[in-house]
Amino acid sequence: MKSILIFIATAMLNTTAFAQKITENKIPTAVLVSFKTKFPAATKTTWEMENKSEYEAEFMIDRTKHSAKFTKSGKWMETETEIKIAELPKEVSQTIAKEFAGFSVEKANMAETSNNGTVYKVKVKKGKEIYNVTVTASGKTLKKVIEKK
């Protein structure tokens, strides 16, 4: 009986730890208004509930993938835009090359945030080792997170 309860508790924690896809009619009006005001040209929009207080929209503008996060009250937090690796600023590329020698850059995003201005989120890989790195435009590393599979 004890092991069944542990299994159920673990399963519940795992389901709440990941973003859940939701339909637009479940999004708070304040979030939708903020999104449509900030991104009037957005198409192919899908929504996820990141946690109890954040919503993320994934969408296209001019054949480019974007995502934007909002609080449940509609405050914009961040917009990520997929960019080509060659579009990374020189300072960002130099930081990645120095701190992750021998790693290959797998993916790059430019993120505009309400807290840090413009930053770059870069995924690097060497063998089975994968890191998600956040770097300022001037090349300062803000965050390094190892990706677990």
CSV table of C-alpha atoms in Angstrom, one decimal, residues 4-110:
chain,number,residue,atom,x,y,z
A,4,ILE,CA,1.3,2.5,-4.3
A,5,LEU,CA,0.9,5.9,-2.5
A,6,ILE,CA,4.5,6.8,-3.3
A,7,PHE,CA,3.9,5.9,-7.0
A,8,ILE,CA,0.8,8.0,-7.1
A,9,ALA,CA,2.5,11.0,-5.4
A,10,THR,CA,5.5,10.7,-7.8
A,11,ALA,CA,3.2,10.5,-10.9
A,12,MET,CA,1.3,13.6,-9.7
A,13,LEU,CA,4.5,15.6,-9.2
A,14,ASN,CA,5.8,14.6,-12.6
A,15,THR,CA,2.6,15.7,-14.4
A,16,THR,CA,2.6,19.1,-12.8
A,17,ALA,CA,6.4,19.6,-13.4
A,18,PHE,CA,5.9,20.0,-17.2
A,19,ALA,CA,4.1,22.5,-19.3
A,20,GLN,CA,0.6,21.6,-20.3
A,21,LYS,CA,-0.8,22.4,-23.8
A,22,ILE,CA,-4.1,24.3,-23.4
A,23,THR,CA,-6.7,25.7,-25.8
A,24,GLU,CA,-7.0,29.5,-26.4
A,25,ASN,CA,-10.4,29.5,-24.6
A,26,LYS,CA,-8.7,28.5,-21.4
A,27,ILE,CA,-6.3,31.5,-21.5
A,28,PRO,CA,-7.1,34.5,-19.3
A,29,THR,CA,-8.5,37.5,-21.2
A,30,ALA,CA,-5.7,39.7,-20.0
A,31,VAL,CA,-3.1,37.4,-21.5
A,32,LEU,CA,-4.8,37.2,-24.8
A,33,VAL,CA,-5.2,41.0,-25.0
A,34,SER,CA,-1.5,41.5,-24.2
A,35,PHE,CA,-0.5,38.8,-26.7
A,36,LYS,CA,-2.6,40.2,-29.6
A,37,THR,CA,-1.5,43.7,-28.9
A,38,LYS,CA,2.2,42.8,-28.8
A,39,PHE,CA,2.1,40.3,-31.7
A,40,PRO,CA,-0.8,41.3,-34.1
A,41,ALA,CA,0.9,39.5,-37.0
A,42,ALA,CA,1.2,36.1,-35.2
A,43,THR,CA,-0.1,33.0,-36.9
A,44,LYS,CA,-0.2,29.3,-36.0
A,45,THR,CA,-0.4,30.1,-32.3
A,46,THR,CA,-0.4,27.3,-29.7
A,47,TRP,CA,-0.5,27.8,-25.9
A,48,GLU,CA,1.0,26.1,-22.9
A,49,MET,CA,0.5,26.7,-19.2
A,50,GLU,CA,4.1,26.8,-17.9
A,51,ASN,CA,2.9,26.7,-14.2
A,52,LYS,CA,0.0,28.2,-12.3
A,53,SER,CA,1.0,31.7,-13.0
A,54,GLU,CA,2.7,31.7,-16.5
A,55,TYR,CA,1.4,31.1,-20.0
A,56,GLU,CA,3.6,30.6,-23.1
A,57,ALA,CA,2.5,31.2,-26.7
A,58,GLU,CA,4.4,29.5,-29.6
A,59,PHE,CA,3.7,31.2,-32.9
A,60,MET,CA,5.1,32.2,-36.3
A,61,ILE,CA,5.7,35.7,-37.7
A,62,ASP,CA,7.0,35.8,-41.3
A,63,ARG,CA,8.1,32.1,-41.3
A,64,THR,CA,10.1,32.6,-38.1
A,65,LYS,CA,9.4,30.7,-34.9
A,66,HIS,CA,8.8,32.7,-31.7
A,67,SER,CA,7.6,32.1,-28.2
A,68,ALA,CA,6.4,34.6,-25.6
A,69,LYS,CA,5.7,34.2,-21.9
A,70,PHE,CA,3.1,36.2,-19.9
A,71,THR,CA,2.0,36.2,-16.3
A,72,LYS,CA,-1.6,35.3,-15.7
A,73,SER,CA,-2.4,39.0,-15.3
A,74,GLY,CA,-1.1,39.6,-18.8
A,75,LYS,CA,2.3,41.1,-18.1
A,76,TRP,CA,4.8,40.3,-20.8
A,77,MET,CA,7.9,38.5,-19.5
A,78,GLU,CA,9.9,37.3,-22.4
A,79,THR,CA,10.0,36.7,-26.2
A,80,GLU,CA,12.3,34.2,-27.8
A,81,THR,CA,13.0,34.2,-31.5
A,82,GLU,CA,14.8,31.3,-33.2
A,83,ILE,CA,17.9,32.6,-35.0
A,84,LYS,CA,20.6,31.1,-37.2
A,85,ILE,CA,23.8,30.2,-35.3
A,86,ALA,CA,25.7,32.6,-37.6
A,87,GLU,CA,23.5,35.4,-36.4
A,88,LEU,CA,24.9,35.2,-32.8
A,89,PRO,CA,26.9,38.3,-31.9
A,90,LYS,CA,30.6,37.9,-32.0
A,91,GLU,CA,30.9,38.4,-28.2
A,92,VAL,CA,28.4,35.6,-27.6
A,93,SER,CA,30.2,33.2,-30.0
A,94,GLN,CA,33.5,33.9,-28.4
A,95,THR,CA,32.1,33.2,-24.9
A,96,ILE,CA,30.6,29.9,-26.1
A,97,ALA,CA,33.8,28.9,-27.8
A,98,LYS,CA,35.9,29.7,-24.7
A,99,GLU,CA,33.6,28.2,-22.1
A,100,PHE,CA,32.5,25.2,-24.1
A,101,ALA,CA,35.6,24.3,-26.2
A,102,GLY,CA,34.9,21.1,-28.1
A,103,PHE,CA,31.2,21.5,-28.0
A,104,SER,CA,29.0,22.1,-31.1
A,105,VAL,CA,26.3,24.7,-31.1
A,106,GLU,CA,23.0,23.0,-31.8
A,107,LYS,CA,20.5,25.8,-31.5
A,108,ALA,CA,20.3,29.5,-30.9
A,109,ASN,CA,17.6,31.9,-29.7
A,110,MET,CA,17.5,35.6,-29.1
